[in-house]
Amino acid sequence: MNSLLQRKILLVICGGISAYKSLELIRLLKKRGAEIKTILTTNAKEFVTPLSVASLSKEKVYDDLFNAENEAAMDHISLSRWADVILVAPATANTISKLSTGSSDDLASTVILASDKNIFLTPAMNVRMWEHPSTKQNLN
């Protein structure tokens, strides 16, 4: 049951309705012994609060690419190096599109693009959005 003991997981929570499920995911990963750090996108904060995420993860919640408090630490580099794996759950169509084109305009996308670790995307969107021709084009 402790297959995740001391594994470092960076969880990126994007702004979809299924973001509320990330709270249960954090709880389950912690129960299995994983260390969790989290990044919330701006839209994710419309669905879950930094306080609820921090309470479950027992870690600071990262959400700002240009945070004067952490400027010297360069969060996008330190977070990408800290993690054993990056999990994006939920991964919205917007985030998937940004990553597929190399766009990095927020902390989440910058960390992912700066990382050389395994990155797992958990798409969460209406099936019609997933099947849209522009989404398919970006993913191929």
mmCIF file of C-alpha atoms in Angstrom:
data_model
loop_
_atom_site.group_PDB
_atom_site.id
_atom_site.type_symbol
_atom_site.label_atom_id
_atom_site.label_comp_id
_atom_site.label_asym_id
_atom_site.label_seq_id
_atom_site.Cartn_x
_atom_site.Cartn_y
_atom_site.Cartn_z
ATOM 1 C CA MET A 1 0.000 0.000 0.000
ATOM 2 C CA ASN A 2 2.962 2.366 0.423
ATOM 3 C CA SER A 3 4.094 2.222 -3.195
ATOM 4 C CA LEU A 4 4.266 6.017 -3.221
ATOM 5 C CA LEU A 5 6.292 6.324 -0.035
ATOM 6 C CA GLN A 6 8.462 9.449 -0.287
ATOM 7 C CA ARG A 7 7.623 9.958 -3.974
ATOM 8 C CA LYS A 8 7.494 13.669 -4.810
ATOM 9 C CA ILE A 9 4.424 14.526 -6.862
ATOM 10 C CA LEU A 10 3.772 17.991 -8.226
ATOM 11 C CA LEU A 11 0.024 18.265 -8.765
ATOM 12 C CA VAL A 12 -1.142 20.950 -11.166
ATOM 13 C CA ILE A 13 -4.822 21.740 -10.684
ATOM 14 C CA CYS A 14 -6.505 23.477 -13.601
ATOM 15 C CA GLY A 15 -9.816 25.310 -13.640
ATOM 16 C CA GLY A 16 -12.483 22.816 -14.577
ATOM 17 C CA ILE A 17 -15.507 21.659 -12.634
ATOM 18 C CA SER A 18 -13.690 18.436 -11.784
ATOM 19 C CA ALA A 19 -11.047 20.413 -9.864
ATOM 20 C CA TYR A 20 -12.948 19.574 -6.692
ATOM 21 C CA LYS A 21 -11.861 15.943 -7.191
ATOM 22 C CA SER A 22 -8.247 17.011 -6.767
ATOM 23 C CA LEU A 23 -8.882 17.397 -3.042
ATOM 24 C CA GLU A 24 -9.692 13.690 -2.746
ATOM 25 C CA LEU A 25 -6.713 12.873 -4.969
ATOM 26 C CA ILE A 26 -4.389 14.774 -2.626
ATOM 27 C CA ARG A 27 -5.835 12.918 0.365
ATOM 28 C CA LEU A 28 -5.348 9.515 -1.301
ATOM 29 C CA LEU A 29 -1.801 10.262 -2.475
ATOM 30 C CA LYS A 30 -0.818 11.495 0.999
ATOM 31 C CA LYS A 31 -2.357 8.377 2.545
ATOM 32 C CA ARG A 32 -0.045 6.283 0.373
ATOM 33 C CA GLY A 33 3.001 8.211 1.542
ATOM 34 C CA ALA A 34 3.566 10.661 -1.312
ATOM 35 C CA GLU A 35 4.885 14.170 -0.802
ATOM 36 C CA ILE A 36 2.623 16.609 -2.629
ATOM 37 C CA LYS A 37 3.234 20.150 -3.791
ATOM 38 C CA THR A 38 0.533 21.901 -5.751
ATOM 39 C CA ILE A 39 0.104 24.588 -8.349
ATOM 40 C CA LEU A 40 -3.304 26.169 -8.846
ATOM 41 C CA THR A 41 -4.075 27.972 -12.065
ATOM 42 C CA THR A 42 -6.024 31.208 -11.819
ATOM 43 C CA ASN A 43 -9.194 29.461 -12.980
ATOM 44 C CA ALA A 44 -8.673 26.552 -10.567
ATOM 45 C CA LYS A 45 -9.142 29.006 -7.700
ATOM 46 C CA GLU A 46 -12.726 29.459 -8.894
ATOM 47 C CA PHE A 47 -13.403 25.804 -7.979
ATOM 48 C CA VAL A 48 -11.087 25.026 -5.025
ATOM 49 C CA THR A 49 -9.436 27.324 -2.534
ATOM 50 C CA PRO A 50 -5.717 27.529 -1.800
ATOM 51 C CA LEU A 51 -6.595 27.025 1.884
ATOM 52 C CA SER A 52 -8.332 23.681 1.276
ATOM 53 C CA VAL A 53 -5.462 22.463 -0.933
ATOM 54 C CA ALA A 54 -2.810 23.575 1.586
ATOM 55 C CA SER A 55 -4.707 21.960 4.459
ATOM 56 C CA LEU A 56 -4.715 18.583 2.721
ATOM 57 C CA SER A 57 -1.229 18.709 1.184
ATOM 58 C CA LYS A 58 0.426 20.246 4.275
ATOM 59 C CA GLU A 59 2.444 22.364 1.847
ATOM 60 C CA LYS A 60 2.390 25.860 0.422
ATOM 61 C CA VAL A 61 0.192 26.300 -2.647
ATOM 62 C CA TYR A 62 1.905 27.892 -5.635
ATOM 63 C CA ASP A 63 -0.127 30.015 -8.011
ATOM 64 C CA ASP A 64 1.847 32.992 -9.237
ATOM 65 C CA LEU A 65 4.648 33.063 -11.787
ATOM 66 C CA PHE A 66 5.829 36.473 -10.591
ATOM 67 C CA ASN A 67 5.770 36.225 -6.817
ATOM 68 C CA ALA A 68 8.153 38.759 -5.274
ATOM 69 C CA GLU A 69 8.365 36.657 -2.100
ATOM 70 C CA ASN A 70 9.854 33.728 -4.028
ATOM 71 C CA GLU A 71 11.562 35.562 -6.868
ATOM 72 C CA ALA A 72 15.067 34.447 -5.864
ATOM 73 C CA ALA A 73 14.004 30.790 -5.725
ATOM 74 C CA MET A 74 12.660 30.858 -9.313
ATOM 75 C CA ASP A 75 9.690 28.631 -8.479
ATOM 76 C CA HIS A 76 9.266 27.317 -12.009
ATOM 77 C CA ILE A 77 12.771 25.835 -11.944
ATOM 78 C CA SER A 78 12.839 24.691 -8.318
ATOM 79 C CA LEU A 79 9.419 23.032 -8.552
ATOM 80 C CA SER A 80 10.270 21.215 -11.775
ATOM 81 C CA ARG A 81 13.498 19.913 -10.208
ATOM 82 C CA TRP A 82 11.845 18.978 -6.894
ATOM 83 C CA ALA A 83 9.224 16.674 -8.410
ATOM 84 C CA ASP A 84 9.697 13.015 -9.292
ATOM 85 C CA VAL A 85 6.630 13.298 -11.506
ATOM 86 C CA ILE A 86 4.155 16.003 -12.550
ATOM 87 C CA LEU A 87 0.449 15.217 -12.587
ATOM 88 C CA VAL A 88 -1.991 17.638 -14.216
ATOM 89 C CA ALA A 89 -5.435 16.788 -12.879
ATOM 90 C CA PRO A 90 -7.741 18.027 -14.166
ATOM 91 C CA ALA A 91 -6.080 19.030 -17.419
ATOM 92 C CA THR A 92 -8.382 21.456 -19.176
ATOM 93 C CA ALA A 93 -8.588 21.942 -22.937
ATOM 94 C CA ASN A 94 -6.947 25.338 -22.459
ATOM 95 C CA THR A 95 -3.949 23.862 -20.634
ATOM 96 C CA ILE A 96 -3.539 20.989 -23.082
ATOM 97 C CA SER A 97 -3.652 23.451 -25.975
ATOM 98 C CA LYS A 98 -1.048 25.724 -24.338
ATOM 99 C CA LEU A 99 1.310 22.829 -23.684
ATOM 100 C CA SER A 100 0.959 21.419 -27.185
ATOM 101 C CA THR A 101 1.976 24.763 -28.710
ATOM 102 C CA GLY A 102 4.725 25.548 -26.200
ATOM 103 C CA SER A 103 2.909 28.527 -24.699
ATOM 104 C CA SER A 104 3.875 29.378 -21.130
ATOM 105 C CA ASP A 105 2.059 32.355 -19.703
ATOM 106 C CA ASP A 106 1.497 31.158 -16.134
ATOM 107 C CA LEU A 107 3.329 29.226 -13.428
ATOM 108 C CA ALA A 108 1.738 25.871 -14.294
ATOM 109 C CA SER A 109 2.653 25.889 -17.984
ATOM 110 C CA THR A 110 6.116 27.308 -17.291
ATOM 111 C CA VAL A 111 6.927 24.575 -14.762
ATOM 112 C CA ILE A 112 5.696 21.850 -17.101
ATOM 113 C CA LEU A 113 7.670 23.165 -20.065
ATOM 114 C CA ALA A 114 10.798 23.579 -17.902
ATOM 115 C CA SER A 115 10.619 20.020 -16.601
ATOM 116 C CA ASP A 116 12.438 16.921 -17.785
ATOM 117 C CA LYS A 117 10.308 14.652 -15.562
ATOM 118 C CA ASN A 118 7.427 12.400 -16.573
ATOM 119 C CA ILE A 119 4.268 14.446 -16.994
ATOM 120 C CA PHE A 120 0.818 12.899 -16.823
ATOM 121 C CA LEU A 121 -2.216 14.775 -18.121
ATOM 122 C CA THR A 122 -5.671 13.785 -16.935
ATOM 123 C CA PRO A 123 -8.016 15.428 -19.449
ATOM 124 C CA ALA A 124 -11.277 16.643 -17.982
ATOM 125 C CA MET A 125 -13.645 18.316 -20.391
ATOM 126 C CA ASN A 126 -16.889 17.849 -22.207
ATOM 127 C CA VAL A 127 -16.504 15.159 -24.878
ATOM 128 C CA ARG A 128 -17.434 17.658 -27.608
ATOM 129 C CA MET A 129 -14.511 19.853 -26.619
ATOM 130 C CA TRP A 130 -12.183 16.858 -26.807
ATOM 131 C CA GLU A 131 -13.488 15.899 -30.258
ATOM 132 C CA HIS A 132 -13.272 19.433 -31.663
ATOM 133 C CA PRO A 133 -11.012 19.542 -34.765
ATOM 134 C CA SER A 134 -8.790 22.281 -33.322
ATOM 135 C CA THR A 135 -8.083 20.183 -30.207
ATOM 136 C CA LYS A 136 -7.204 17.144 -32.301
ATOM 137 C CA GLN A 137 -4.942 19.257 -34.502
ATOM 138 C CA ASN A 138 -3.022 20.601 -31.482
ATOM 139 C CA LEU A 139 -2.535 17.140 -30.012
ATOM 140 C CA ASN A 140 -1.161 15.506 -33.171
#
